[in-house]
XYZ file of C-alpha atoms in Angstrom:
433
model
C 20.918 -25.696 6.796
C 22.992 -23.492 5.722
C 26.176 -24.959 5.647
C 24.204 -28.019 3.339
C 25.901 -27.158 -0.497
C 22.461 -27.638 -3.197
C 22.293 -28.974 -6.183
C 21.256 -27.425 -9.130
C 17.581 -28.754 -9.420
C 16.827 -27.502 -5.472
C 17.249 -30.052 -3.399
C 21.193 -30.596 -1.589
C 23.739 -31.667 -2.978
C 24.161 -34.525 0.665
C 21.031 -36.077 -0.777
C 22.525 -37.891 -3.972
C 25.394 -38.366 -1.744
C 22.807 -40.379 0.871
C 21.383 -42.130 -2.423
C 23.716 -43.222 -3.600
C 25.580 -44.432 -0.175
C 22.144 -46.312 0.765
C 22.240 -47.360 -3.047
C 24.735 -49.535 -2.219
C 23.944 -51.068 1.000
C 20.494 -51.394 -0.386
C 22.589 -54.172 -3.387
C 24.789 -55.384 -0.563
C 20.998 -56.193 1.730
C 18.647 -57.498 -0.934
C 21.657 -59.709 -3.037
C 22.591 -61.419 0.399
C 18.520 -61.974 1.589
C 17.617 -62.498 -2.562
C 20.111 -66.211 -1.750
C 19.116 -66.760 1.749
C 16.193 -68.788 1.437
C 17.332 -70.759 -1.153
C 20.928 -71.618 0.199
C 19.171 -72.823 3.767
C 17.005 -74.680 1.823
C 18.976 -76.352 -1.164
C 23.023 -76.033 0.119
C 22.132 -75.750 4.393
C 19.851 -78.541 4.091
C 17.653 -76.936 6.330
C 13.471 -77.796 6.134
C 11.341 -75.189 4.791
C 10.462 -74.550 8.220
C 13.403 -74.385 9.761
C 14.809 -72.058 7.734
C 11.096 -69.302 7.138
C 12.219 -69.387 11.109
C 16.138 -68.367 10.508
C 15.031 -65.840 7.880
C 12.317 -64.428 10.125
C 14.362 -64.104 12.923
C 17.591 -62.727 10.940
C 14.843 -60.197 8.728
C 13.075 -59.105 11.614
C 15.530 -58.298 13.941
C 17.419 -55.984 11.660
C 14.663 -53.621 12.032
C 14.718 -54.239 15.915
C 18.291 -52.912 16.054
C 17.487 -50.006 14.749
C 15.619 -48.660 17.525
C 19.225 -49.704 19.491
C 20.886 -47.197 17.054
C 18.815 -44.842 16.948
C 19.522 -44.080 21.038
C 23.324 -43.721 20.522
C 23.451 -41.755 18.076
C 20.869 -39.596 19.586
C 22.699 -39.350 22.890
C 26.186 -40.295 22.127
C 27.768 -40.413 18.814
C 25.540 -38.936 16.312
C 24.077 -40.017 12.961
C 27.270 -40.094 10.964
C 29.577 -41.516 13.176
C 26.731 -44.411 13.743
C 26.178 -44.693 9.660
C 30.479 -45.629 9.732
C 29.946 -48.121 12.451
C 27.078 -49.842 10.620
C 28.461 -49.263 7.378
C 32.062 -51.622 8.386
C 30.003 -53.986 10.915
C 27.659 -54.897 7.580
C 30.879 -54.978 5.529
C 32.178 -57.605 7.208
C 28.645 -59.477 7.547
C 28.927 -59.705 4.118
C 31.971 -61.256 3.829
C 31.596 -63.560 6.755
C 28.745 -65.290 4.738
C 31.553 -66.507 1.788
C 32.751 -68.857 4.317
C 31.504 -72.452 4.903
C 31.157 -73.245 8.033
C 27.841 -72.936 10.711
C 29.993 -70.774 12.932
C 30.401 -67.431 9.856
C 26.980 -68.086 8.843
C 25.220 -67.298 12.000
C 28.148 -64.469 12.889
C 26.992 -62.853 9.589
C 23.423 -62.682 9.945
C 24.489 -61.444 13.442
C 27.543 -59.296 12.344
C 24.164 -57.801 9.683
C 21.643 -57.816 12.654
C 24.155 -55.027 14.840
C 25.247 -53.128 10.990
C 22.373 -52.762 9.866
C 20.545 -51.239 14.068
C 23.681 -48.323 13.381
C 23.005 -46.967 9.460
C 19.672 -47.536 8.537
C 17.585 -45.238 11.049
C 20.735 -42.689 10.934
C 20.994 -42.717 6.886
C 16.646 -41.632 6.788
C 17.649 -39.090 9.396
C 20.705 -37.676 8.207
C 18.260 -36.581 4.609
C 16.001 -36.067 6.611
C 18.657 -32.958 8.421
C 19.681 -31.873 4.893
C 16.057 -30.128 4.864
C 14.791 -26.729 7.087
C 12.048 -28.115 9.249
C 9.044 -26.730 6.952
C 11.158 -27.315 3.669
C 8.422 -28.299 0.811
C 11.186 -30.338 -1.407
C 11.296 -32.976 1.827
C 8.736 -35.740 0.372
C 10.142 -35.357 -2.608
C 13.784 -35.753 -1.499
C 12.305 -38.444 0.654
C 11.312 -39.844 -2.783
C 14.797 -39.530 -4.929
C 16.134 -41.359 -1.033
C 13.574 -44.189 -2.129
C 14.247 -44.394 -5.507
C 18.112 -45.010 -4.539
C 17.090 -47.952 -2.451
C 15.187 -49.345 -5.087
C 17.824 -49.281 -7.623
C 20.309 -51.298 -4.965
C 17.500 -53.402 -4.434
C 17.073 -53.814 -8.473
C 20.359 -54.974 -9.511
C 21.513 -56.456 -6.540
C 19.037 -60.029 -7.358
C 20.263 -60.097 -11.242
C 24.425 -59.682 -9.745
C 24.554 -61.591 -6.512
C 21.361 -63.957 -7.415
C 22.917 -65.272 -10.709
C 26.770 -66.031 -8.689
C 24.966 -67.972 -6.178
C 22.274 -69.601 -8.055
C 24.828 -70.594 -11.608
C 28.664 -70.623 -10.399
C 28.559 -71.307 -6.376
C 26.777 -69.749 -3.371
C 29.264 -68.055 -1.455
C 30.246 -66.250 -5.225
C 27.002 -64.468 -4.599
C 27.414 -63.144 -1.202
C 30.725 -62.117 -1.437
C 29.507 -59.894 -4.438
C 26.703 -58.521 -1.568
C 29.914 -57.744 0.915
C 31.722 -55.509 -2.062
C 28.941 -53.636 -3.342
C 28.960 -52.846 0.980
C 32.548 -51.558 0.640
C 31.633 -49.830 -2.042
C 29.120 -47.570 -0.334
C 31.073 -46.771 2.875
C 34.352 -46.114 0.522
C 31.818 -42.805 -0.739
C 30.240 -42.589 2.097
C 34.041 -41.875 4.096
C 34.886 -39.665 0.814
C 31.679 -37.558 0.645
C 30.451 -37.201 3.852
C 32.352 -33.661 4.208
C 32.365 -32.527 0.864
C 28.701 -32.446 1.146
C 26.591 -32.999 4.329
C 27.856 -30.025 5.897
C 27.083 -30.264 9.685
C 23.726 -32.461 9.471
C 23.641 -35.487 12.227
C 27.070 -34.361 12.877
C 26.463 -34.291 16.974
C 24.194 -36.163 19.318
C 20.541 -34.584 19.062
C 20.130 -34.701 22.476
C 21.566 -32.011 24.668
C 21.398 -32.061 28.363
C 20.763 -28.836 29.573
C 22.994 -27.417 32.800
C 20.237 -29.668 35.374
C 20.235 -32.194 32.933
C 16.356 -32.003 32.354
C 15.229 -31.605 28.744
C 11.625 -29.058 28.840
C 8.585 -31.559 29.280
C 7.262 -32.468 25.520
C 4.209 -30.319 25.130
C 0.826 -31.707 23.867
C 0.577 -31.334 20.329
C 4.808 -33.166 20.615
C 2.665 -35.923 22.794
C 0.070 -36.194 19.711
C 2.424 -36.687 16.809
C 4.667 -39.575 18.488
C 0.825 -40.634 18.966
C 0.069 -40.866 15.784
C 3.908 -42.129 14.558
C 2.881 -44.980 17.038
C -0.471 -46.121 16.001
C 0.675 -45.796 12.090
C 3.063 -48.365 13.140
C 1.126 -50.651 14.293
C -0.793 -50.915 11.271
C 2.446 -50.176 8.849
C 3.375 -54.076 10.772
C 1.014 -55.670 8.502
C 1.785 -53.997 5.843
C 5.654 -56.061 5.475
C 4.147 -59.309 7.634
C 2.807 -59.721 4.422
C 4.962 -58.153 1.762
C 8.147 -59.311 2.898
C 6.879 -62.838 2.002
C 8.576 -61.866 -1.235
C 11.687 -63.011 -0.330
C 10.178 -66.522 1.492
C 6.806 -67.492 0.310
C 6.648 -66.104 -2.552
C 10.625 -66.945 -3.241
C 9.574 -70.989 -2.869
C 6.292 -70.313 -5.096
C 8.453 -68.654 -7.700
C 11.463 -71.830 -7.273
C 8.249 -74.847 -7.333
C 5.433 -73.880 -8.709
C 6.063 -70.997 -11.002
C 7.113 -71.740 -14.868
C 10.488 -70.276 -14.792
C 11.536 -71.100 -19.208
C 12.110 -68.860 -21.505
C 11.048 -70.380 -24.735
C 12.726 -68.733 -27.694
C 16.195 -69.545 -25.672
C 14.638 -72.842 -23.854
C 16.009 -70.999 -20.688
C 14.860 -71.020 -17.004
C 16.017 -68.034 -15.729
C 16.917 -67.826 -11.741
C 14.913 -67.677 -8.787
C 16.440 -64.808 -7.551
C 15.404 -62.986 -10.433
C 11.474 -62.124 -9.150
C 13.434 -60.543 -6.438
C 14.502 -58.007 -9.119
C 10.898 -56.694 -9.951
C 9.527 -55.034 -6.926
C 12.597 -52.222 -7.047
C 12.329 -52.280 -10.891
C 8.308 -50.926 -10.331
C 9.172 -49.123 -8.031
C 12.277 -46.913 -10.184
C 9.417 -46.900 -12.365
C 6.703 -45.837 -10.761
C 7.989 -43.473 -8.232
C 8.549 -39.998 -10.193
C 4.751 -41.040 -10.981
C 3.727 -41.160 -7.820
C 5.639 -37.778 -6.996
C 4.310 -36.321 -9.275
C 0.738 -37.013 -9.183
C 0.721 -36.439 -4.912
C 2.067 -32.876 -6.560
C -0.393 -31.699 -8.801
C -2.977 -33.105 -6.076
C -1.859 -31.218 -3.262
C -1.929 -28.184 -5.915
C -5.560 -28.939 -6.429
C -6.478 -29.125 -2.550
C -7.395 -32.953 -3.352
C -3.630 -34.350 -2.229
C -5.302 -37.731 0.672
C -3.395 -37.060 3.583
C -0.538 -39.833 5.028
C -2.472 -41.887 7.227
C -5.266 -42.132 3.862
C -2.418 -42.604 1.520
C -1.426 -45.774 4.056
C -4.636 -47.473 4.319
C -5.023 -47.707 -0.045
C -1.359 -49.163 0.465
C -3.028 -52.208 2.295
C -6.515 -52.202 0.655
C -4.057 -52.480 -2.833
C -1.701 -55.390 -1.342
C -4.632 -57.028 0.187
C -5.421 -57.453 -3.862
C -2.428 -58.223 -4.448
C -2.749 -61.102 -2.597
C -5.430 -62.269 -4.025
C -4.121 -62.293 -7.125
C -1.840 -65.318 -5.679
C -4.536 -66.950 -3.657
C -5.607 -67.779 -7.767
C -2.444 -68.842 -8.701
C -2.482 -71.085 -5.134
C -5.621 -72.484 -5.780
C -4.742 -73.304 -9.773
C -1.106 -74.704 -8.577
C -3.191 -77.282 -5.313
C -5.890 -78.386 -8.052
C -3.044 -79.669 -11.162
C 0.127 -80.070 -8.894
C 1.918 -78.469 -11.808
C 3.485 -75.150 -12.459
C 1.692 -71.880 -13.678
C 2.737 -67.917 -15.866
C 5.001 -66.211 -14.674
C 2.640 -63.480 -15.306
C 0.735 -63.952 -11.885
C 3.752 -63.826 -10.049
C 3.884 -60.680 -11.488
C 0.913 -59.121 -11.701
C 1.153 -59.682 -7.754
C 4.083 -57.942 -7.071
C 2.206 -55.140 -9.674
C 0.051 -54.229 -6.652
C 1.960 -54.822 -4.195
C 4.990 -52.242 -5.633
C 1.024 -49.715 -5.543
C 0.411 -50.439 -2.380
C 3.979 -49.128 -1.367
C 4.433 -46.622 -2.943
C 1.357 -45.528 -0.980
C 2.744 -45.558 2.577
C 6.836 -46.618 2.480
C 8.792 -43.655 1.275
C 6.299 -40.993 2.473
C 6.255 -43.279 6.144
C 10.246 -42.028 6.767
C 9.386 -38.776 5.474
C 6.224 -38.573 7.981
C 8.595 -39.311 10.745
C 10.911 -37.131 10.447
C 8.083 -34.575 10.586
C 6.302 -35.471 13.127
C 9.295 -36.484 15.504
C 10.562 -33.793 18.104
C 14.093 -32.815 17.278
C 15.905 -34.801 20.016
C 14.293 -37.828 19.350
C 14.431 -38.111 15.750
C 16.882 -41.180 14.994
C 15.162 -42.888 18.283
C 11.533 -42.319 17.004
C 12.838 -43.578 13.683
C 14.060 -46.654 14.975
C 10.328 -47.049 16.735
C 8.896 -46.813 13.058
C 11.239 -49.810 12.500
C 9.880 -51.805 15.332
C 7.075 -52.873 13.012
C 9.123 -54.207 10.306
C 11.295 -56.297 13.683
C 7.473 -57.513 14.126
C 6.615 -58.004 10.469
C 9.689 -59.993 9.863
C 9.451 -62.729 12.379
C 5.814 -63.490 12.230
C 5.806 -63.673 8.430
C 8.737 -65.761 8.329
C 7.063 -68.328 10.974
C 3.829 -67.525 8.327
C 6.226 -68.770 5.465
C 7.701 -71.496 7.556
C 4.166 -73.202 7.397
C 4.158 -72.396 3.680
C 4.600 -76.639 2.695
C 1.992 -77.508 5.040
C -0.971 -76.078 3.499
C -2.405 -75.752 0.580
C -1.364 -72.921 -1.654
C -5.283 -71.149 -2.262
C -5.295 -71.632 1.925
C -2.105 -70.110 3.080
C -2.221 -66.518 0.140
C -5.353 -65.748 2.291
C -3.925 -64.809 5.264
C -2.164 -62.247 4.165
C -5.866 -61.496 2.199
C -7.474 -61.524 5.264
C -4.278 -59.270 8.177
C -3.570 -56.428 5.343
C -7.008 -55.671 3.763
C -8.695 -56.200 7.994
C -5.815 -53.877 8.840
C -6.622 -50.839 5.812
C -10.714 -51.012 6.869
C -9.482 -49.743 10.292
C -7.522 -47.736 9.067
C -9.499 -45.996 7.074
C -11.641 -45.822 9.411
C -9.803 -44.346 11.631
C -8.254 -41.675 9.130
C -10.352 -37.822 10.367
C -8.495 -37.901 14.232
C -5.242 -39.275 13.201
C -5.132 -36.002 10.698
C -6.434 -33.946 14.020
C -3.741 -35.378 16.129
C -0.661 -34.295 13.327
C -1.735 -31.154 14.421
C -0.990 -28.785 10.888
C 1.639 -31.624 9.577
C 1.203 -32.190 5.781
């Protein structure tokens, strides 16, 4: 920590470098994601089922490869070099999407999948390494970092989505590539200046007899908590990630997107900016609320916050059930307030679960397994995106009201179960808050 420079507000300067690098990387990812299902169904003429399957495998695998990328970083490259490798692969992937060819389409997805595997777990781990083990600023630092993620995610559908839907698909994909290159160049310029030795070397350092000190009982319990929460987070992202698939199709075919005063229909992909906009607005409020509750000694534990996150997500899909029932009955379109209301409650749920989850993994993980366990955390998103994509493939084959009952049941059921086991999970965390 001594080699890391501090900004005026007490957070390391490196946090703000990583904030902007992650902002550009998420700009590229969400810009491409906002167009992907629309591109497959309208340009490549994939069926909804095939588009949902490809979308599920792609968005799933980008969260599975962090397990491999985290392992390689811990053992061989270190987090910093892994970020550089990942950013380069992703830039190549985005620009490959700008070519009209099925070969380049699948090559692009492959490059993005493996690039994300190197990038995603290691930039999050590097944020954690900017702080000491018991540094109280860590949660606040991750909330700031999470705002960077969502700032990029807000602008990307507006830029990439508009270019893709109104100018040409490949212009939208190329814009995503430009964003990734911007992040990569920024990282190359600032890493030595602002990151000190954080993430510079592999964490795994074998002793002379090539054996590490065995894990303590406390460490085993904390790792077990990570795996248990991974299971519950799976149910959250399975439903939440419908935003890029079934909810995008609902916005395209079943939502009135006309602006009456202008007589203009805004692009479907703009709905992808609602969630990150709400996060950017509400994240500081949530951060303030957690701090005040902590001072009053009434702050919920991380597992309790996550249970509430799942409950709010279930509420968001209850709204979509009613919207779907209206569409089923009238065979027409509903107002945009239905989707906006659903996104609002889903965002509240996300703020209760996602940023504090990243922080918790860095606090519960033994240092030598930091990137690997961060990769394990993202495995939940692999399974969730894969199952969620396969679910979205059935969107056209089911009544809309019935379809949206599925995420209500899965996220609501997971919330109830997590509420029941909060106390034993807190015990196994052994004082980590």
